[in-house]
Structures are given as structure tokens and as C-alpha cells.
Coordinates of C-alpha atoms in Angstrom, one line a residue:
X1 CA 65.9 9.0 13.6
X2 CA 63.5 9.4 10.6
X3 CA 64.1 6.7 8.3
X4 CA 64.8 7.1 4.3
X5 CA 61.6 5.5 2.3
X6 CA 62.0 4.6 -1.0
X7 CA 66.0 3.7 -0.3
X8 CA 65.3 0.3 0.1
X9 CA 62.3 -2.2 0.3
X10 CA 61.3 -3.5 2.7
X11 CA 62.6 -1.2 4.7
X12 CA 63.0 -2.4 8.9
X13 CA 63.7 -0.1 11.7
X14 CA 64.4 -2.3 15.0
X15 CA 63.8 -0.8 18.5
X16 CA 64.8 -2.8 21.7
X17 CA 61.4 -1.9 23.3
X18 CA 59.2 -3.5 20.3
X19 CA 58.7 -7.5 20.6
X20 CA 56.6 -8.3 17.4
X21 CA 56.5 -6.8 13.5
X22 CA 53.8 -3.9 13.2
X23 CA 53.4 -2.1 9.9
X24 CA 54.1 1.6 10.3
X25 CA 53.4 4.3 7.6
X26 CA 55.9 7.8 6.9
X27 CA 55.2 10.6 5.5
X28 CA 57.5 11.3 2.4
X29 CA 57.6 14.0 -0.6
X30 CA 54.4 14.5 -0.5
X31 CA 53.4 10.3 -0.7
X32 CA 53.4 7.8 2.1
X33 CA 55.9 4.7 2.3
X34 CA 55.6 1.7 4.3
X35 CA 58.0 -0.1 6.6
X36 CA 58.6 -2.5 9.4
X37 CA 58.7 -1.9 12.9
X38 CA 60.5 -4.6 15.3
X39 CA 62.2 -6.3 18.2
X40 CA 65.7 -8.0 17.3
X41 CA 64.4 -11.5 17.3
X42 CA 61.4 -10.6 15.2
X43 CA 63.5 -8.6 13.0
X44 CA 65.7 -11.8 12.6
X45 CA 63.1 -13.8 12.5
X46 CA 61.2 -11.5 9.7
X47 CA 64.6 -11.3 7.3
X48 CA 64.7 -14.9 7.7
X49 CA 61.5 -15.2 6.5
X50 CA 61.8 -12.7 3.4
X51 CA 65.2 -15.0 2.5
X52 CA 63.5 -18.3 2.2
X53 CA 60.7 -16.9 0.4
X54 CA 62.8 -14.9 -2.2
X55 CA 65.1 -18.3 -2.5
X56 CA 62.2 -20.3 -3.6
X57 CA 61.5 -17.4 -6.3
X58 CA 64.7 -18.2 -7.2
X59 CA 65.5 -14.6 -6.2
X60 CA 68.6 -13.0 -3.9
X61 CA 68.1 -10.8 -0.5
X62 CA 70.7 -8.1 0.0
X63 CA 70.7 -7.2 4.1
X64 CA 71.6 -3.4 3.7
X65 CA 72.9 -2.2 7.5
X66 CA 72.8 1.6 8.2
X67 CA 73.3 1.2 11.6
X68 CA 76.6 -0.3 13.0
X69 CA 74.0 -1.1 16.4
X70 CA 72.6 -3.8 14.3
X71 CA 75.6 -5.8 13.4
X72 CA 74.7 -8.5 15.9
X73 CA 71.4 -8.9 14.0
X74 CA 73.4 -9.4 10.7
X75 CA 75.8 -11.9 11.7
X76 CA 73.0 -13.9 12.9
X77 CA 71.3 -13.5 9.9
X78 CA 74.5 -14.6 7.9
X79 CA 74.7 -17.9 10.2
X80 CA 71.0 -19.2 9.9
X81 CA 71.5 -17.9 6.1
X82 CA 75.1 -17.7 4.5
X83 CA 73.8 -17.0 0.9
X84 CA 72.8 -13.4 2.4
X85 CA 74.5 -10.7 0.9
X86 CA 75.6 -8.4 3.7
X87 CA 76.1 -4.1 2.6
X88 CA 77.6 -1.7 5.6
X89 CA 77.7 1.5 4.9
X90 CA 79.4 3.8 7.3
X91 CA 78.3 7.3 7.6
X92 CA 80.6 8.7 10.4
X93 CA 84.0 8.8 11.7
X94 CA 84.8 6.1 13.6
X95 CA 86.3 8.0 16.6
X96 CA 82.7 9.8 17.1
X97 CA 81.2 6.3 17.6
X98 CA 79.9 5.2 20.9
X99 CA 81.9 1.4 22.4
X100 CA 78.6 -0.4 21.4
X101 CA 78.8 1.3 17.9
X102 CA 82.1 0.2 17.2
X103 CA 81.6 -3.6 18.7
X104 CA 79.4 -3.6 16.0
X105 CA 81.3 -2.4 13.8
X106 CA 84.0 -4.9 14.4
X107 CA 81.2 -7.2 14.4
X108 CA 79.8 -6.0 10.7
X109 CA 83.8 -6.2 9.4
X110 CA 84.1 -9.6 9.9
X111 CA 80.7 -10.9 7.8
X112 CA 79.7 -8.0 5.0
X113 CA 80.4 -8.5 1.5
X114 CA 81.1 -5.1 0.8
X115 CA 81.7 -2.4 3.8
X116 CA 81.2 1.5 2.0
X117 CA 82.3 4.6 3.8
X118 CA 80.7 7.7 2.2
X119 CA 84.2 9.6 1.9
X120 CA 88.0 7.9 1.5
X121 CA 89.1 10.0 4.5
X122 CA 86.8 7.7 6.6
X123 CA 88.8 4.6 5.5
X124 CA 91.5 5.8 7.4
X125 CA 89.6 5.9 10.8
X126 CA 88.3 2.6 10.8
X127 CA 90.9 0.5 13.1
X128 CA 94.3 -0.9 10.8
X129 CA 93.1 -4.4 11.8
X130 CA 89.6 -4.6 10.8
X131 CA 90.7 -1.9 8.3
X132 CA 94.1 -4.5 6.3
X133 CA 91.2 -7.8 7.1
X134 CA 88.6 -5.6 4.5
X135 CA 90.9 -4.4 2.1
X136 CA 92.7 -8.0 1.9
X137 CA 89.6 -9.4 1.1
X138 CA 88.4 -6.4 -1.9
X139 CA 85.2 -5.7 0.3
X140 CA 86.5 -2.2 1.7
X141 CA 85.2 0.7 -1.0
X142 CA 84.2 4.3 -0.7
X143 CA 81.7 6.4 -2.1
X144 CA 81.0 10.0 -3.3
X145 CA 78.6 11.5 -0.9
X146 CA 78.6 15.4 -2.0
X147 CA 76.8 18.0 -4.0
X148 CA 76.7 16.7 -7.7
X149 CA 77.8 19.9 -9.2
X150 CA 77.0 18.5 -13.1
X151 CA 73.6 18.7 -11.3
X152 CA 73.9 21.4 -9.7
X153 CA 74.9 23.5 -12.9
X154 CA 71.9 22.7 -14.8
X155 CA 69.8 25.0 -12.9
X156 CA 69.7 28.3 -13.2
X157 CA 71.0 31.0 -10.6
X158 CA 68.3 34.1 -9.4
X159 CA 70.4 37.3 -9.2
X160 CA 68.9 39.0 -6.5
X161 CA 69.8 41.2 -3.1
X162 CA 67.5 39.3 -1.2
X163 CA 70.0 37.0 1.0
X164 CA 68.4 33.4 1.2
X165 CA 70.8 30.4 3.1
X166 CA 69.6 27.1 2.9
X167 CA 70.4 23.8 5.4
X168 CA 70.3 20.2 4.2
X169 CA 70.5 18.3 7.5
X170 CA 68.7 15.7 9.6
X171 CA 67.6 17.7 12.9
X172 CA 69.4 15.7 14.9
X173 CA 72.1 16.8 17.8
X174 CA 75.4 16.0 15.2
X175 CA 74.2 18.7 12.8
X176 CA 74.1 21.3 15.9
X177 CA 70.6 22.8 14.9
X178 CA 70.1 25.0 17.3
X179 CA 73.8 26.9 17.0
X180 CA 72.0 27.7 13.2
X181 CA 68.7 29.2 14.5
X182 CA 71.0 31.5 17.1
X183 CA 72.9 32.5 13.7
X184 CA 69.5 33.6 12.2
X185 CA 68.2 35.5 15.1
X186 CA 71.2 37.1 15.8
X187 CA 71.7 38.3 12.3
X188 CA 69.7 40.5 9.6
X189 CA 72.2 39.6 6.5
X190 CA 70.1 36.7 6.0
X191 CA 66.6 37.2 4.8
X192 CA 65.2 34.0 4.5
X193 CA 66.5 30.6 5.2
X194 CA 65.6 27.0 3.6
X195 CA 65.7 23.9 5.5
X196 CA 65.6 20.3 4.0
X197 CA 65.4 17.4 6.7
X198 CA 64.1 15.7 9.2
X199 CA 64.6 14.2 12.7
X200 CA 64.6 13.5 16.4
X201 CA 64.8 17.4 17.3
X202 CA 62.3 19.0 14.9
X203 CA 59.8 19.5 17.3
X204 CA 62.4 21.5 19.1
X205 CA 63.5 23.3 16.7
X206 CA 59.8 24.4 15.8
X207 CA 59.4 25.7 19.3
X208 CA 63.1 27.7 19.4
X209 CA 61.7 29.1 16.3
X210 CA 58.9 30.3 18.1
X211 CA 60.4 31.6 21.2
X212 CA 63.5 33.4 19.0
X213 CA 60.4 35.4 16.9
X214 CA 61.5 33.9 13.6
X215 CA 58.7 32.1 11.9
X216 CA 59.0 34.7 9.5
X217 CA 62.5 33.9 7.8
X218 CA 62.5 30.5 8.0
X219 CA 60.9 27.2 6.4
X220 CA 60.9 24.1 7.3
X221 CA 60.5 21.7 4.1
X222 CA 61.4 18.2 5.5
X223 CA 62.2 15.4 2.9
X224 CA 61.8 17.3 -0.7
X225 CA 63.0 15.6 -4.3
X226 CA 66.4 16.0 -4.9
X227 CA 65.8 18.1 -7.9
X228 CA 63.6 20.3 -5.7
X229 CA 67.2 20.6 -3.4
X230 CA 69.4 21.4 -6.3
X231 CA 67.4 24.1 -7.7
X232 CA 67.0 25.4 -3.9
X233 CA 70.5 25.7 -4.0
X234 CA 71.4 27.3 -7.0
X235 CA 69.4 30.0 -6.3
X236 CA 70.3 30.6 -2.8
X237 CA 73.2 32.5 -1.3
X238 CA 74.5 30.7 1.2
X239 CA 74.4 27.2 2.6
X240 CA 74.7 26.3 6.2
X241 CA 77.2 23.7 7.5
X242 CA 77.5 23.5 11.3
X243 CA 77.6 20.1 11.9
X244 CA 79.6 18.8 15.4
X245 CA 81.3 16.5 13.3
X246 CA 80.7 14.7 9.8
X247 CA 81.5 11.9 7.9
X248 CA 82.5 13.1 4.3
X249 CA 85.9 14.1 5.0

């Protein structure tokens, strides 16, 4: 998947097939962000690195884990450097997770200082052990992950007859992308329709475009500013949901 420059720096994607660190460059709102490519030992090997350096600024390193895959990497990390700070966040529910996602899960429970689900339904799927072992210790917290309607508001709505929908996924096979482009062929009550994201698929998705004949009513606008999304919104008529599953409850 496309990573999310600008959350974090430095930002590190790991890939079993890469041995040493290369600097990669993505494409983002119109600028270009830098991050790390790596093996697991170099990725180890590279936060390591980062730590000691930041220790002798007499600064902190926070180890932020997306991925549950990585867990092994961060409980290494926490025993060749316990003063790490360890953040999980966990974006799905944990019955959609494949057996190697949840060993690291269980992994990533034991070590993180704070473990964030993006919705208090979540909370519930994560197993009652590892689930009572993170709440016990205060490190088990959730987050509000939706549509900020105060920001929402602020923007004002276009009255028009002109039906416009508008998608805010990662193309990617959870959000079920094609199922929406058979929705906009197969219907004329939307005119146009917006799409904020990017991802594994897109290159798929350009080419069902083309083979359904509708170039013409859609747009593809990857990663925009979040204002730019809000005011998208606010003006549009619909928005699209038809994700396989999802992780906000």
C-alpha cells in the first residue's frame, strides 16, 4: 500500500525482499516526501541507529507501528532499546486479520506503551486476554476516526440537480473498488463522481474505467488536503461506502 507522507518523520516502509536502506521519494498534494525503504534487519538496524543519535541530542524516538506484520520488528527494537516509546494503532477488526497479523498483534500487546483502535467497537474484537492485560495496564485507548462535522459545516453546500458522489478510500481490495465503478456504469442518477485515494489497485481501476466507457464521469484525485475533501463533500450528493469490511465500527 501507498504510504501517508507527512504523518510521521522519518517515515519506513519494510519489505521482506529489500536487504539494505534506499531512499525512495512519493508523490503527495501536489509536493514530494521522502522515506525509507528496507529489509527487517536493516530496518532494525536503521531505528536503532536514529535512537542513539536522538539520545545523545538529548531527544526521545516514538516507534509508531501501522502494521501489526511488524510487531516482531518492534519488540526487537524495545529489547536492544527499552527507552523506546512503542504507538500501535489498529485500523481493522481483528477477526478480518490474517494468523500472521494477529501473532503480531499479540506480539505488539505485550511491549506498546499505548495500543489505539480508531473506533471503541474495535476494543471489543481484540482477544479478552491481550484485551484485560492492556486495559490493566491504561495503555488500551480509542480514537475518533470519522468525518469532523464542525468541519464539515464550515463549508458551504452547492444546490444543484447535477448528482455528484464522492469516494474517500485507499484502492485497495477491502474497500471493494471495483463493486463502485459497476454502480457508476450501471447507473445514470449519478453524474459525476469524486475519488480521493490511493493504492495497490489503481492501476486497475484506471483500466475498468476504460473498458466500462466512463472516463467521462469520474476523477481520480489521489491524496488531496483535507480541506480540499471537506469542501468536496459538502457540495456533493452522495458519498460512497462499499467497503468489505471496516474498522470504525
Amino acid at each position: 500500500r501507498r504510504l501517508a507522507p507527512g504523518l510521521m518523520y522519518p517515515i519506513l516502509q519494510v519489505s521482506p525482499w529489500q536487504f539494505r536502506v534506499i531512499i525512495c521519494w512519493e508523490n503527495c498534494i501536489d509536493k514530494k516526501f521522502k522515506y525509507f525503504k528496507s529489509g527487517p534487519i536493516s530496518a532494525l538496524l536503521l531505528i536503532i541507529r536514529i535512537f542513539r543519535r536522538n539520545i545523545k541530542k538529548g531527544g526521545h524516538l516514538i516507534l509508531h507501528v501501522h502494521n501489526p506484520v511488524l510487531g516482531f520488528i518492534a519488540v526487537l527494537t524495545k529489547f536492544f532499546c527499552p527507552q523506546i516509546k512503542v504507538i500501535v494503532n489498529m485500523h481493522n477488526d481483528w477477526r478480518y486479520f490474517q494468523y500472521y497479523q494477529k501473532f503480531g498483534i499479540f506480539l505488539l500487546s505485550k511491549i506498546a506503551d499505548r495500543f489505539i483502535t480508531v473506533s471503541k467497537s474495535l476494543i471489543s474484537t481484540i482477544p479478552k486476554r491481550e484485551r484485560l492485560l492492556l486495559q490493566k495496564k491504561r495503555k488500551l485507548i480509542s480514537i475518533y476516526n470519522g468525518i469532523d462535522s464542525r468541519r464539515l459545516i464550515k463549508f458551504q453546500r452547492k444546490n444543484s440537480s447535477f448528482v455528484t458522489a464522492v469516494v474517500i478510500a485507499r484502492m485497495v481490495p477491502q474497500k471493494n473498488c471495483f463493486f463502485i465503478l459497476d454502480i457508476l456504469s450501471q447507473t445514470h442518477l449519478i453524474d459525476y463522481l469524486i475519488w480521493f485515494g490511493e493504492g495497490s489497485e489503481k492501476d486497475k481501476i484506471e483500466r475498468k474505467i476504460e473498458q466500462f466507457g466512463i472516463g467521462n464521469r469520474i476523477e481520480l484525485r489521489g491524496i488531496r488536503p483535507r480541506d480540499e475533501v471537506y469542501q468536496t463533500l459538502a457540495q456533493s450528493s452522495i458519498y460512497i461506502s462499499a467497503s468489505n469490511w471496516e474498522g470504525i465500527g
